Amino acid sequence: MAGDSGQSRSRPQISVVVPCFGCTGTLVPLHERLTSVLEQLVDSHEIVFVDDRGPQDQWPVLSKIAARDGRVRVIRMSRNFGQQIAITAGLAECNGDYAVIMDCDLQDPPEFIPNLLEAARKGFDIVYASRQMGDPAGRRLANRLYFWLMNKVAGSGADPSHGSFSLISRQVIDAYLRFKEHERHYLFILRWLGFDSVSLIYERHSRQIGKSSYTLKTLLKHSIRGFFFQSTAPLMWILWLGLACAAFSAGLGIVFIVMAFVGNPPEGFTALMTVNLIMGSIILTCIGGMGLYVARMDL
């Protein structure tokens, strides 16, 4: 991470953290709409743009915005680290009592921020924005299938309509920044922290400029990271699979022993397969048990 155009200042009432990747054409109108909303909403604010070094050079545009508006802070990553790390970088630099996290593509309307802040002022530390429409049907289906699997297997309780658009209090920001893992998932960390939360429904706008930077490959990669960050459930499944195989192979071995005593012993190949089943189940059980110990280590 390199470069910060902001100067020291007193704590603003609200910070808006915007990870930027491939959104050069939306940055100026996004800044204008955010400024219009925030000036009417609070006495002091800041906007933190995080340049995540995408294929388009966003730095010149962001620098001009920051030069014109002293309430804008611009952070430039040393390379592309991905949305989750960019969000973390923005939260580490923001100073507000509250932080709003939103995408740079204008699908999340800045005009909805007052609704988020109103809910937060009622005592909620986390305010999720529950999106409706906006994404292609195929992507919505894949998103729902992923969260359904997460909820069934890992018991996460995550809502598939939630995205990164949200508002969190300073208490949540500080707690979030205590996580040092490189592989992280913003929404799952918020769920794990367990602060009082509420969800508000909004209509997500369709993308007007460019296209999503999330390809099928990156979505699958992000999903796998989120799945293993969320829970040790996969390790438990390995452990139970090993125990189930051990029980099956033990039962099969007893059957073969009985058959040998009654004069109809199995052929050598069958006995060899039984031994392989027993050894495989022992290995699976050991891997699952060791994995659970490693998962509980404070590295």
Tab-separated table of C-alpha atoms in Angstrom:
chain	number	residue	atom	x	y	z
A	1	MET	CA	0.000	0.000	0.000
A	2	ALA	CA	1.452	3.345	-0.965
A	3	GLY	CA	0.394	6.963	-0.948
A	4	ASP	CA	-2.253	8.881	1.014
A	5	SER	CA	-3.459	12.324	0.015
A	6	GLY	CA	-5.300	12.958	3.290
A	7	GLN	CA	-4.079	15.194	6.101
A	8	SER	CA	-4.604	14.910	9.843
A	9	ARG	CA	-8.047	16.068	10.944
A	10	SER	CA	-10.584	15.646	13.710
A	11	ARG	CA	-12.789	12.576	13.629
A	12	PRO	CA	-15.600	12.904	11.058
A	13	GLN	CA	-19.068	11.672	11.898
A	14	ILE	CA	-19.131	9.269	8.959
A	15	SER	CA	-16.573	7.747	6.588
A	16	VAL	CA	-17.401	6.149	3.263
A	17	VAL	CA	-14.925	3.458	2.179
A	18	VAL	CA	-14.943	2.706	-1.555
A	19	PRO	CA	-12.679	-0.049	-2.934
A	20	CYS	CA	-12.030	0.844	-6.578
A	21	PHE	CA	-11.339	-1.603	-9.378
A	22	GLY	CA	-12.240	-1.006	-13.017
A	23	CYS	CA	-14.624	1.888	-12.294
A	24	THR	CA	-12.819	4.885	-13.775
A	25	GLY	CA	-15.953	6.157	-15.510
A	26	THR	CA	-18.083	6.175	-12.350
A	27	LEU	CA	-15.686	7.781	-9.875
A	28	VAL	CA	-16.534	11.431	-10.575
A	29	PRO	CA	-20.345	10.981	-10.515
A	30	LEU	CA	-19.999	8.744	-7.436
A	31	HIS	CA	-18.056	11.469	-5.619
A	32	GLU	CA	-20.611	14.111	-6.621
A	33	ARG	CA	-23.567	12.050	-5.411
A	34	LEU	CA	-21.823	11.059	-2.180
A	35	THR	CA	-20.904	14.674	-1.438
A	36	SER	CA	-24.454	15.866	-2.089
A	37	VAL	CA	-25.900	13.247	0.280
A	38	LEU	CA	-23.310	13.563	3.058
A	39	GLU	CA	-23.329	17.361	3.199
A	40	GLN	CA	-27.038	17.286	3.994
A	41	LEU	CA	-26.743	14.331	6.359
A	42	VAL	CA	-23.877	15.180	8.756
A	43	ASP	CA	-21.700	18.117	9.725
A	44	SER	CA	-18.431	16.352	8.906
A	45	HIS	CA	-17.561	13.416	6.682
A	46	GLU	CA	-14.752	11.826	4.709
A	47	ILE	CA	-14.614	9.631	1.622
A	48	VAL	CA	-11.828	7.044	1.430
A	49	PHE	CA	-11.159	5.734	-2.059
A	50	VAL	CA	-8.911	2.651	-2.230
A	51	ASP	CA	-7.230	2.162	-5.606
A	52	ASP	CA	-6.881	-1.610	-5.923
A	53	ARG	CA	-4.728	-1.315	-9.054
A	54	GLY	CA	-7.054	-2.704	-11.702
A	55	PRO	CA	-6.521	-2.837	-15.476
A	56	GLN	CA	-7.599	0.822	-15.756
A	57	ASP	CA	-5.394	3.522	-14.254
A	58	GLN	CA	-7.732	5.081	-11.717
A	59	TRP	CA	-5.057	7.007	-9.833
A	60	PRO	CA	-5.102	10.209	-11.968
A	61	VAL	CA	-8.888	10.513	-11.610
A	62	LEU	CA	-8.792	9.835	-7.869
A	63	SER	CA	-5.936	12.287	-7.381
A	64	LYS	CA	-7.872	15.072	-9.119
A	65	ILE	CA	-10.933	14.375	-6.956
A	66	ALA	CA	-8.802	14.508	-3.794
A	67	ALA	CA	-7.119	17.736	-4.943
A	68	ARG	CA	-10.506	19.439	-5.351
A	69	ASP	CA	-12.059	18.088	-2.142
A	70	GLY	CA	-10.095	18.047	1.120
A	71	ARG	CA	-12.580	15.595	2.603
A	72	VAL	CA	-11.446	12.912	0.173
A	73	ARG	CA	-8.645	10.538	1.107
A	74	VAL	CA	-7.024	8.353	-1.531
A	75	ILE	CA	-5.088	5.168	-0.819
A	76	ARG	CA	-3.179	3.341	-3.521
A	77	MET	CA	-2.391	-0.327	-3.072
A	78	SER	CA	1.040	-1.521	-4.205
A	79	ARG	CA	-0.693	-4.114	-6.407
A	80	ASN	CA	-4.100	-5.711	-6.844
A	81	PHE	CA	-4.983	-7.516	-3.592
A	82	GLY	CA	-8.721	-7.991	-4.180
A	83	GLN	CA	-11.850	-6.423	-2.729
A	84	GLN	CA	-11.599	-7.943	0.751
A	85	ILE	CA	-8.093	-6.580	1.428
A	86	ALA	CA	-9.026	-3.243	-0.158
A	87	ILE	CA	-11.960	-2.932	2.264
A	88	THR	CA	-9.622	-3.683	5.163
A	89	ALA	CA	-7.123	-1.057	3.968
A	90	GLY	CA	-9.883	1.538	3.770
A	91	LEU	CA	-11.217	0.717	7.227
A	92	ALA	CA	-7.699	0.907	8.672
A	93	GLU	CA	-7.356	4.474	7.372
A	94	CYS	CA	-10.849	5.830	8.016
A	95	ASN	CA	-11.535	8.006	11.072
A	96	GLY	CA	-15.323	8.218	11.225
A	97	ASP	CA	-17.639	7.301	14.070
A	98	TYR	CA	-19.389	5.194	11.436
A	99	ALA	CA	-18.119	3.699	8.188
A	100	VAL	CA	-20.159	2.928	5.097
A	101	ILE	CA	-18.672	0.338	2.737
A	102	MET	CA	-19.886	0.434	-0.845
A	103	ASP	CA	-18.791	-0.531	-4.358
A	104	CYS	CA	-17.549	2.008	-6.893
A	105	ASP	CA	-19.885	1.051	-9.761
A	106	LEU	CA	-22.939	3.078	-8.610
A	107	GLN	CA	-25.095	-0.026	-8.315
A	108	ASP	CA	-25.312	0.800	-4.607
A	109	PRO	CA	-27.125	4.178	-4.421
A	110	PRO	CA	-25.447	6.799	-2.186
A	111	GLU	CA	-28.945	8.188	-1.540
A	112	PHE	CA	-29.648	5.138	0.652
A	113	ILE	CA	-26.923	6.029	3.178
A	114	PRO	CA	-29.305	8.187	5.311
A	115	ASN	CA	-31.455	5.079	5.855
A	116	LEU	CA	-28.412	3.138	7.056
A	117	LEU	CA	-27.342	5.898	9.437
A	118	GLU	CA	-30.860	6.292	10.833
A	119	ALA	CA	-30.944	2.592	11.713
A	120	ALA	CA	-27.483	2.789	13.289
A	121	ARG	CA	-28.557	5.690	15.489
A	122	LYS	CA	-31.296	3.483	16.885
A	123	GLY	CA	-28.619	1.332	18.496
A	124	PHE	CA	-27.475	-1.106	15.798
A	125	ASP	CA	-23.721	-1.510	15.313
A	126	ILE	CA	-24.086	-3.223	11.935
A	127	VAL	CA	-26.645	-2.235	9.299
A	128	TYR	CA	-26.783	-4.528	6.284
A	129	ALA	CA	-28.263	-3.409	2.978
A	130	SER	CA	-30.388	-6.201	1.531
A	131	ARG	CA	-30.311	-5.877	-2.232
A	132	GLN	CA	-33.111	-6.514	-4.689
A	133	MET	CA	-32.663	-6.940	-8.439
A	134	GLY	CA	-29.671	-5.374	-10.200
A	135	ASP	CA	-27.699	-8.575	-10.944
A	136	PRO	CA	-28.228	-11.042	-13.805
A	137	ALA	CA	-30.464	-14.008	-13.012
A	138	GLY	CA	-27.602	-16.491	-13.380
A	139	ARG	CA	-25.437	-14.670	-10.890
A	140	ARG	CA	-28.309	-14.331	-8.404
A	141	LEU	CA	-28.939	-18.077	-8.652
A	142	ALA	CA	-25.255	-18.901	-8.109
A	143	ASN	CA	-25.152	-16.514	-5.152
A	144	ARG	CA	-28.192	-18.138	-3.514
A	145	LEU	CA	-26.834	-21.647	-4.080
A	146	TYR	CA	-23.513	-20.688	-2.496
A	147	PHE	CA	-25.103	-19.172	0.619
A	148	TRP	CA	-27.530	-22.092	0.886
A	149	LEU	CA	-24.559	-24.475	0.947
A	150	MET	CA	-22.773	-22.298	3.508
A	151	ASN	CA	-25.813	-22.217	5.773
A	152	LYS	CA	-26.448	-25.966	5.520
A	153	VAL	CA	-22.878	-27.169	5.923
A	154	ALA	CA	-21.260	-24.497	8.103
A	155	GLY	CA	-24.339	-23.072	9.819
A	156	SER	CA	-23.318	-19.499	8.969
A	157	GLY	CA	-26.806	-17.966	8.881
A	158	ALA	CA	-25.676	-15.611	6.109
A	159	ASP	CA	-28.278	-13.853	3.961
A	160	PRO	CA	-27.666	-14.210	0.178
A	161	SER	CA	-29.188	-10.769	-0.421
A	162	HIS	CA	-26.419	-9.047	1.549
A	163	GLY	CA	-23.416	-7.546	-0.210
A	164	SER	CA	-20.577	-5.314	0.880
A	165	PHE	CA	-22.910	-2.261	1.008
A	166	SER	CA	-23.323	-1.752	4.748
A	167	LEU	CA	-22.708	0.583	7.689
A	168	ILE	CA	-20.698	-0.325	10.783
A	169	SER	CA	-19.912	1.546	13.993
A	170	ARG	CA	-16.451	2.505	15.247
A	171	GLN	CA	-16.643	-0.373	17.748
A	172	VAL	CA	-17.134	-2.844	14.897
A	173	ILE	CA	-14.374	-1.231	12.822
A	174	ASP	CA	-11.873	-1.647	15.647
A	175	ALA	CA	-12.938	-5.259	16.246
A	176	TYR	CA	-12.776	-6.053	12.518
A	177	LEU	CA	-9.232	-4.700	12.236
A	178	ARG	CA	-8.023	-7.127	14.898
A	179	PHE	CA	-8.323	-9.912	12.323
A	180	LYS	CA	-4.919	-10.466	10.746
A	181	GLU	CA	-5.762	-13.293	8.332
A	182	HIS	CA	-4.822	-12.667	4.692
A	183	GLU	CA	-7.712	-14.817	3.484
A	184	ARG	CA	-10.813	-13.027	4.747
A	185	HIS	CA	-14.453	-12.423	3.936
A	186	TYR	CA	-15.971	-9.111	5.041
A	187	LEU	CA	-19.538	-10.349	5.598
A	188	PHE	CA	-18.522	-13.529	7.399
A	189	ILE	CA	-16.280	-11.592	9.780
A	190	LEU	CA	-19.174	-9.273	10.624
A	191	ARG	CA	-21.394	-12.298	11.281
A	192	TRP	CA	-18.752	-13.874	13.479
A	193	LEU	CA	-18.279	-10.696	15.552
A	194	GLY	CA	-21.898	-10.905	16.622
A	195	PHE	CA	-22.761	-7.233	17.216
A	196	ASP	CA	-26.393	-6.103	17.121
A	197	SER	CA	-27.448	-5.822	13.503
A	198	VAL	CA	-30.396	-5.050	11.281
A	199	SER	CA	-31.079	-5.414	7.561
A	200	LEU	CA	-32.710	-2.804	5.316
A	201	ILE	CA	-34.058	-3.550	1.843
A	202	TYR	CA	-33.008	-1.398	-1.101
A	203	GLU	CA	-33.200	-1.664	-4.870
A	204	ARG	CA	-29.808	-2.267	-6.412
A	205	HIS	CA	-29.316	-0.429	-9.677
A	206	SER	CA	-28.162	-2.121	-12.853
A	207	ARG	CA	-24.597	-1.453	-13.980
A	208	GLN	CA	-24.436	1.458	-16.433
A	209	ILE	CA	-20.694	1.555	-17.162
A	210	GLY	CA	-18.342	-1.376	-17.722
A	211	LYS	CA	-18.892	-4.886	-16.423
A	212	SER	CA	-18.303	-6.759	-13.191
A	213	SER	CA	-14.691	-7.641	-12.387
A	214	TYR	CA	-15.900	-10.934	-10.859
A	215	THR	CA	-15.551	-13.685	-13.451
A	216	LEU	CA	-16.756	-17.252	-12.837
A	217	LYS	CA	-13.200	-18.176	-11.838
A	218	THR	CA	-12.855	-15.352	-9.305
A	219	LEU	CA	-16.331	-16.004	-7.896
A	220	LEU	CA	-15.489	-19.676	-7.325
A	221	LYS	CA	-12.158	-18.721	-5.745
A	222	HIS	CA	-13.849	-16.190	-3.487
A	223	SER	CA	-16.516	-18.730	-2.525
A	224	ILE	CA	-13.971	-21.382	-1.565
A	225	ARG	CA	-12.034	-18.877	0.550
A	226	GLY	CA	-15.188	-17.782	2.292
A	227	PHE	CA	-16.261	-21.369	2.886
A	228	PHE	CA	-13.038	-22.353	4.640
A	229	PHE	CA	-12.771	-19.054	6.529
A	230	GLN	CA	-16.242	-19.405	7.973
A	231	SER	CA	-16.041	-22.687	9.802
A	232	THR	CA	-14.183	-25.860	10.691
A	233	ALA	CA	-17.202	-27.795	9.393
A	234	PRO	CA	-15.221	-29.279	6.436
A	235	LEU	CA	-12.750	-30.777	8.934
A	236	MET	CA	-15.621	-32.254	10.919
A	237	TRP	CA	-16.993	-33.777	7.719
A	238	ILE	CA	-13.605	-35.375	7.012
A	239	LEU	CA	-13.517	-36.731	10.556
A	240	TRP	CA	-17.040	-38.189	10.353
A	241	LEU	CA	-16.322	-39.635	6.910
A	242	GLY	CA	-13.245	-41.366	8.311
A	243	LEU	CA	-15.212	-42.757	11.253
A	244	ALA	CA	-18.005	-43.954	8.937
A	245	CYS	CA	-15.486	-45.701	6.691
A	246	ALA	CA	-13.838	-47.244	9.745
A	247	ALA	CA	-17.174	-48.612	10.945
A	248	PHE	CA	-17.997	-49.977	7.490
A	249	SER	CA	-14.601	-51.613	7.014
A	250	ALA	CA	-14.730	-53.101	10.541
A	251	GLY	CA	-18.132	-54.609	9.800
A	252	LEU	CA	-16.894	-55.935	6.466
A	253	GLY	CA	-13.871	-57.480	8.191
A	254	ILE	CA	-16.128	-59.255	10.704
A	255	VAL	CA	-18.197	-60.675	7.833
A	256	PHE	CA	-15.058	-62.012	6.142
A	257	ILE	CA	-13.839	-63.609	9.389
A	258	VAL	CA	-17.197	-65.333	9.874
A	259	MET	CA	-17.113	-66.544	6.261
A	260	ALA	CA	-13.641	-67.979	6.827
A	261	PHE	CA	-14.844	-69.964	9.855
A	262	VAL	CA	-17.849	-71.410	8.033
A	263	GLY	CA	-15.655	-72.648	5.202
A	264	ASN	CA	-16.264	-70.029	2.529
A	265	PRO	CA	-13.354	-67.582	2.900
A	266	PRO	CA	-13.145	-64.549	0.550
A	267	GLU	CA	-10.595	-64.452	-2.216
A	268	GLY	CA	-7.320	-62.618	-1.708
A	269	PHE	CA	-8.381	-59.538	-3.662
A	270	THR	CA	-11.424	-58.970	-1.447
A	271	ALA	CA	-9.349	-59.275	1.707
A	272	LEU	CA	-6.823	-56.804	0.276
A	273	MET	CA	-9.585	-54.290	-0.428
A	274	THR	CA	-10.782	-54.632	3.152
A	275	VAL	CA	-7.316	-53.807	4.452
A	276	ASN	CA	-7.189	-50.778	2.129
A	277	LEU	CA	-10.561	-49.582	3.434
A	278	ILE	CA	-9.362	-49.910	7.015
A	279	MET	CA	-6.124	-48.030	6.339
A	280	GLY	CA	-7.900	-45.323	4.332
A	281	SER	CA	-10.456	-44.742	7.071
A	282	ILE	CA	-7.703	-44.483	9.686
A	283	ILE	CA	-5.895	-41.871	7.546
A	284	LEU	CA	-9.090	-39.839	7.023
A	285	THR	CA	-9.874	-39.899	10.732
A	286	CYS	CA	-6.347	-38.798	11.640
A	287	ILE	CA	-6.392	-35.969	9.072
A	288	GLY	CA	-9.726	-34.725	10.388
A	289	GLY	CA	-8.566	-34.837	14.001
A	290	MET	CA	-5.261	-33.109	13.252
A	291	GLY	CA	-7.049	-30.491	11.173
A	292	LEU	CA	-9.332	-29.606	14.084
A	293	TYR	CA	-6.314	-29.135	16.375
A	294	VAL	CA	-4.550	-26.942	13.783
A	295	ALA	CA	-7.717	-24.879	13.264
A	296	ARG	CA	-7.761	-24.026	16.972
A	297	MET	CA	-4.142	-22.914	17.096
A	298	ASP	CA	-3.518	-19.198	17.629
A	299	LEU	CA	-0.976	-18.690	14.841
